Structures are given as C-alpha cells and as structure tokens.
Amino acid sequence: MLREFCPKCRTIQTMNTSDSKKMETDKDNKVTEITIRSYYCSVCHIFVRSENVKTVKGK
C-alpha cells in the first residue's frame, strides 16, 4: 500500500488508487495506451495527485 502526505489530513495516510485507460494514435499511426492513475486519501477521500503512464502498442 502506498503512503503519502495528505494535504487535508496534514499527515501521512494510505492512498487508494483509481485507474482509467485511453488510446491515442499519433501522425505515424503508432497507438499509445495511456493509463491515468489517480491517488486519493483513504481517510478523507480527497484527490492527492495523478500520474500518466504511456505504453506504445505499435500499429
């Protein structure tokens, strides 16, 4: 379990995550899968941060 600082609780808390995925195609027809991972405090449920993870899938 990931633990990070929660700005609302003002202490280190365990984070819950939520993932969503989307596909993008560039001008060369390369398909990229983007996973958006959002982090929420498990105590107060406030959004803390998100990160994008890109994976090139090919044509």
Coordinates of N, CA and C in Angstrom, one line a residue:
M1 N 0.8 -1.2 0.0 CA 0.0 0.0 0.0 C 0.9 1.2 0.0
L2 N 0.5 2.2 -0.8 CA 1.2 3.4 -0.9 C 0.8 4.4 0.2
R3 N 1.8 5.0 0.8 CA 1.5 6.0 1.8 C 2.2 7.3 1.4
E4 N 1.4 8.4 1.4 CA 1.8 9.7 1.1 C 1.2 10.7 2.0
F5 N 1.7 11.9 1.9 CA 1.2 13.0 2.6 C -0.1 13.5 2.1
C6 N -1.1 13.6 2.9 CA -2.4 14.1 2.5 C -2.5 15.6 3.0
P7 N -2.7 16.5 2.0 CA -2.8 17.9 2.4 C -4.0 18.3 3.2
K8 N -5.0 17.6 3.2 CA -6.2 17.9 4.0 C -6.0 17.3 5.4
C9 N -5.6 16.1 5.6 CA -5.4 15.5 6.9 C -4.1 16.0 7.6
R10 N -3.2 16.5 6.7 CA -1.9 17.1 7.2 C -1.0 16.0 7.9
T11 N -1.1 14.8 7.4 CA -0.3 13.7 7.9 C -0.1 12.7 6.8
I12 N 0.7 11.7 7.0 CA 0.9 10.6 6.1 C -0.3 9.6 6.2
Q13 N -0.9 9.3 5.0 CA -2.0 8.4 5.0 C -1.8 7.4 3.9
T14 N -2.6 6.3 4.0 CA -2.6 5.3 2.9 C -3.4 5.9 1.8
M15 N -3.0 5.6 0.5 CA -3.7 6.1 -0.6 C -4.5 5.0 -1.3
N16 N -5.7 5.3 -1.8 CA -6.4 4.5 -2.7 C -6.1 4.9 -4.1
T17 N -6.2 4.0 -5.0 CA -5.9 4.4 -6.4 C -7.1 4.0 -7.3
S18 N -7.2 4.8 -8.4 CA -8.2 4.6 -9.4 C -7.5 4.7 -10.8
D19 N -7.7 3.7 -11.6 CA -7.0 3.7 -12.9 C -8.1 3.9 -14.0
S20 N -7.7 4.6 -15.1 CA -8.5 4.7 -16.3 C -7.5 4.7 -17.5
K21 N -8.0 4.2 -18.6 CA -7.1 4.0 -19.7 C -7.8 4.7 -20.9
K22 N -6.9 5.2 -21.8 CA -7.3 5.7 -23.1 C -6.3 5.4 -24.1
M23 N -6.7 5.4 -25.4 CA -5.8 5.1 -26.5 C -5.6 6.4 -27.3
E24 N -4.4 6.6 -27.8 CA -4.1 7.7 -28.7 C -3.3 7.2 -29.9
T25 N -3.6 7.8 -31.1 CA -2.8 7.5 -32.3 C -2.1 8.7 -32.8
D26 N -0.8 8.6 -33.0 CA -0.1 9.8 -33.5 C -0.1 9.8 -35.0
K27 N 0.6 10.8 -35.6 CA 0.5 11.0 -37.1 C 1.1 9.9 -37.8
D28 N 2.0 9.0 -37.2 CA 2.6 7.9 -37.8 C 1.8 6.6 -37.6
N29 N 0.6 6.7 -37.1 CA -0.3 5.6 -36.8 C 0.2 4.7 -35.7
K30 N 1.1 5.2 -34.8 CA 1.5 4.4 -33.6 C 0.5 4.6 -32.5
V31 N 0.0 3.5 -32.0 CA -1.0 3.5 -31.0 C -0.3 3.6 -29.6
T32 N -0.7 4.5 -28.8 CA -0.2 4.6 -27.4 C -1.3 4.5 -26.4
E33 N -1.1 3.5 -25.5 CA -2.1 3.4 -24.4 C -1.7 4.2 -23.2
I34 N -2.5 5.1 -22.7 CA -2.2 5.9 -21.6 C -3.1 5.5 -20.4
T35 N -2.4 5.1 -19.3 CA -3.1 4.8 -18.1 C -2.9 5.9 -17.1
I36 N -4.1 6.5 -16.7 CA -4.1 7.6 -15.8 C -4.4 7.0 -14.4
R37 N -3.5 7.1 -13.5 CA -3.6 6.6 -12.1 C -3.8 7.8 -11.2
S38 N -5.0 7.8 -10.5 CA -5.3 8.9 -9.6 C -5.2 8.4 -8.1
Y39 N -4.7 9.2 -7.3 CA -4.5 8.8 -5.9 C -5.4 9.6 -5.0
Y40 N -6.1 8.9 -4.1 CA -7.0 9.6 -3.1 C -6.6 9.1 -1.7
C41 N -6.8 10.0 -0.8 CA -6.6 9.7 0.6 C -7.6 8.7 1.1
S42 N -7.2 7.6 1.8 CA -8.2 6.6 2.2 C -9.0 7.0 3.5
V43 N -8.6 8.1 4.1 CA -9.3 8.6 5.3 C -10.3 9.7 4.9
C44 N -9.9 10.8 4.2 CA -10.8 11.9 3.9 C -11.2 11.9 2.4
H45 N -10.7 11.0 1.6 CA -11.1 10.8 0.2 C -10.8 11.9 -0.7
I46 N -9.9 12.8 -0.3 CA -9.6 13.9 -1.2 C -8.6 13.5 -2.3
F47 N -8.7 14.1 -3.4 CA -7.8 13.8 -4.5 C -6.4 14.4 -4.1
V48 N -5.3 13.6 -4.3 CA -4.0 14.0 -3.9 C -3.1 14.3 -5.1
R49 N -3.1 13.3 -6.1 CA -2.3 13.5 -7.3 C -2.7 12.5 -8.3
S50 N -2.2 12.7 -9.6 CA -2.4 11.7 -10.6 C -1.1 11.6 -11.4
E51 N -0.9 10.5 -12.1 CA 0.2 10.3 -13.0 C -0.2 9.6 -14.2
N52 N 0.4 9.9 -15.4 CA 0.1 9.2 -16.6 C 1.3 8.3 -17.0
V53 N 0.9 7.0 -17.4 CA 1.9 6.0 -17.8 C 1.6 5.7 -19.2
K54 N 2.5 5.9 -20.1 CA 2.3 5.7 -21.6 C 3.0 4.4 -22.0
T55 N 2.3 3.6 -22.8 CA 2.8 2.4 -23.3 C 2.5 2.4 -24.8
V56 N 3.6 2.3 -25.7 CA 3.4 2.2 -27.1 C 3.0 0.8 -27.5
K57 N 1.9 0.7 -28.2 CA 1.3 -0.6 -28.6 C 1.7 -0.9 -30.1
G58 N 2.2 0.0 -30.8 CA 2.6 -0.3 -32.2 C 1.5 0.1 -33.2
K59 N 1.5 -0.5 -34.4 CA 0.5 -0.1 -35.4 C -0.8 -0.8 -35.2

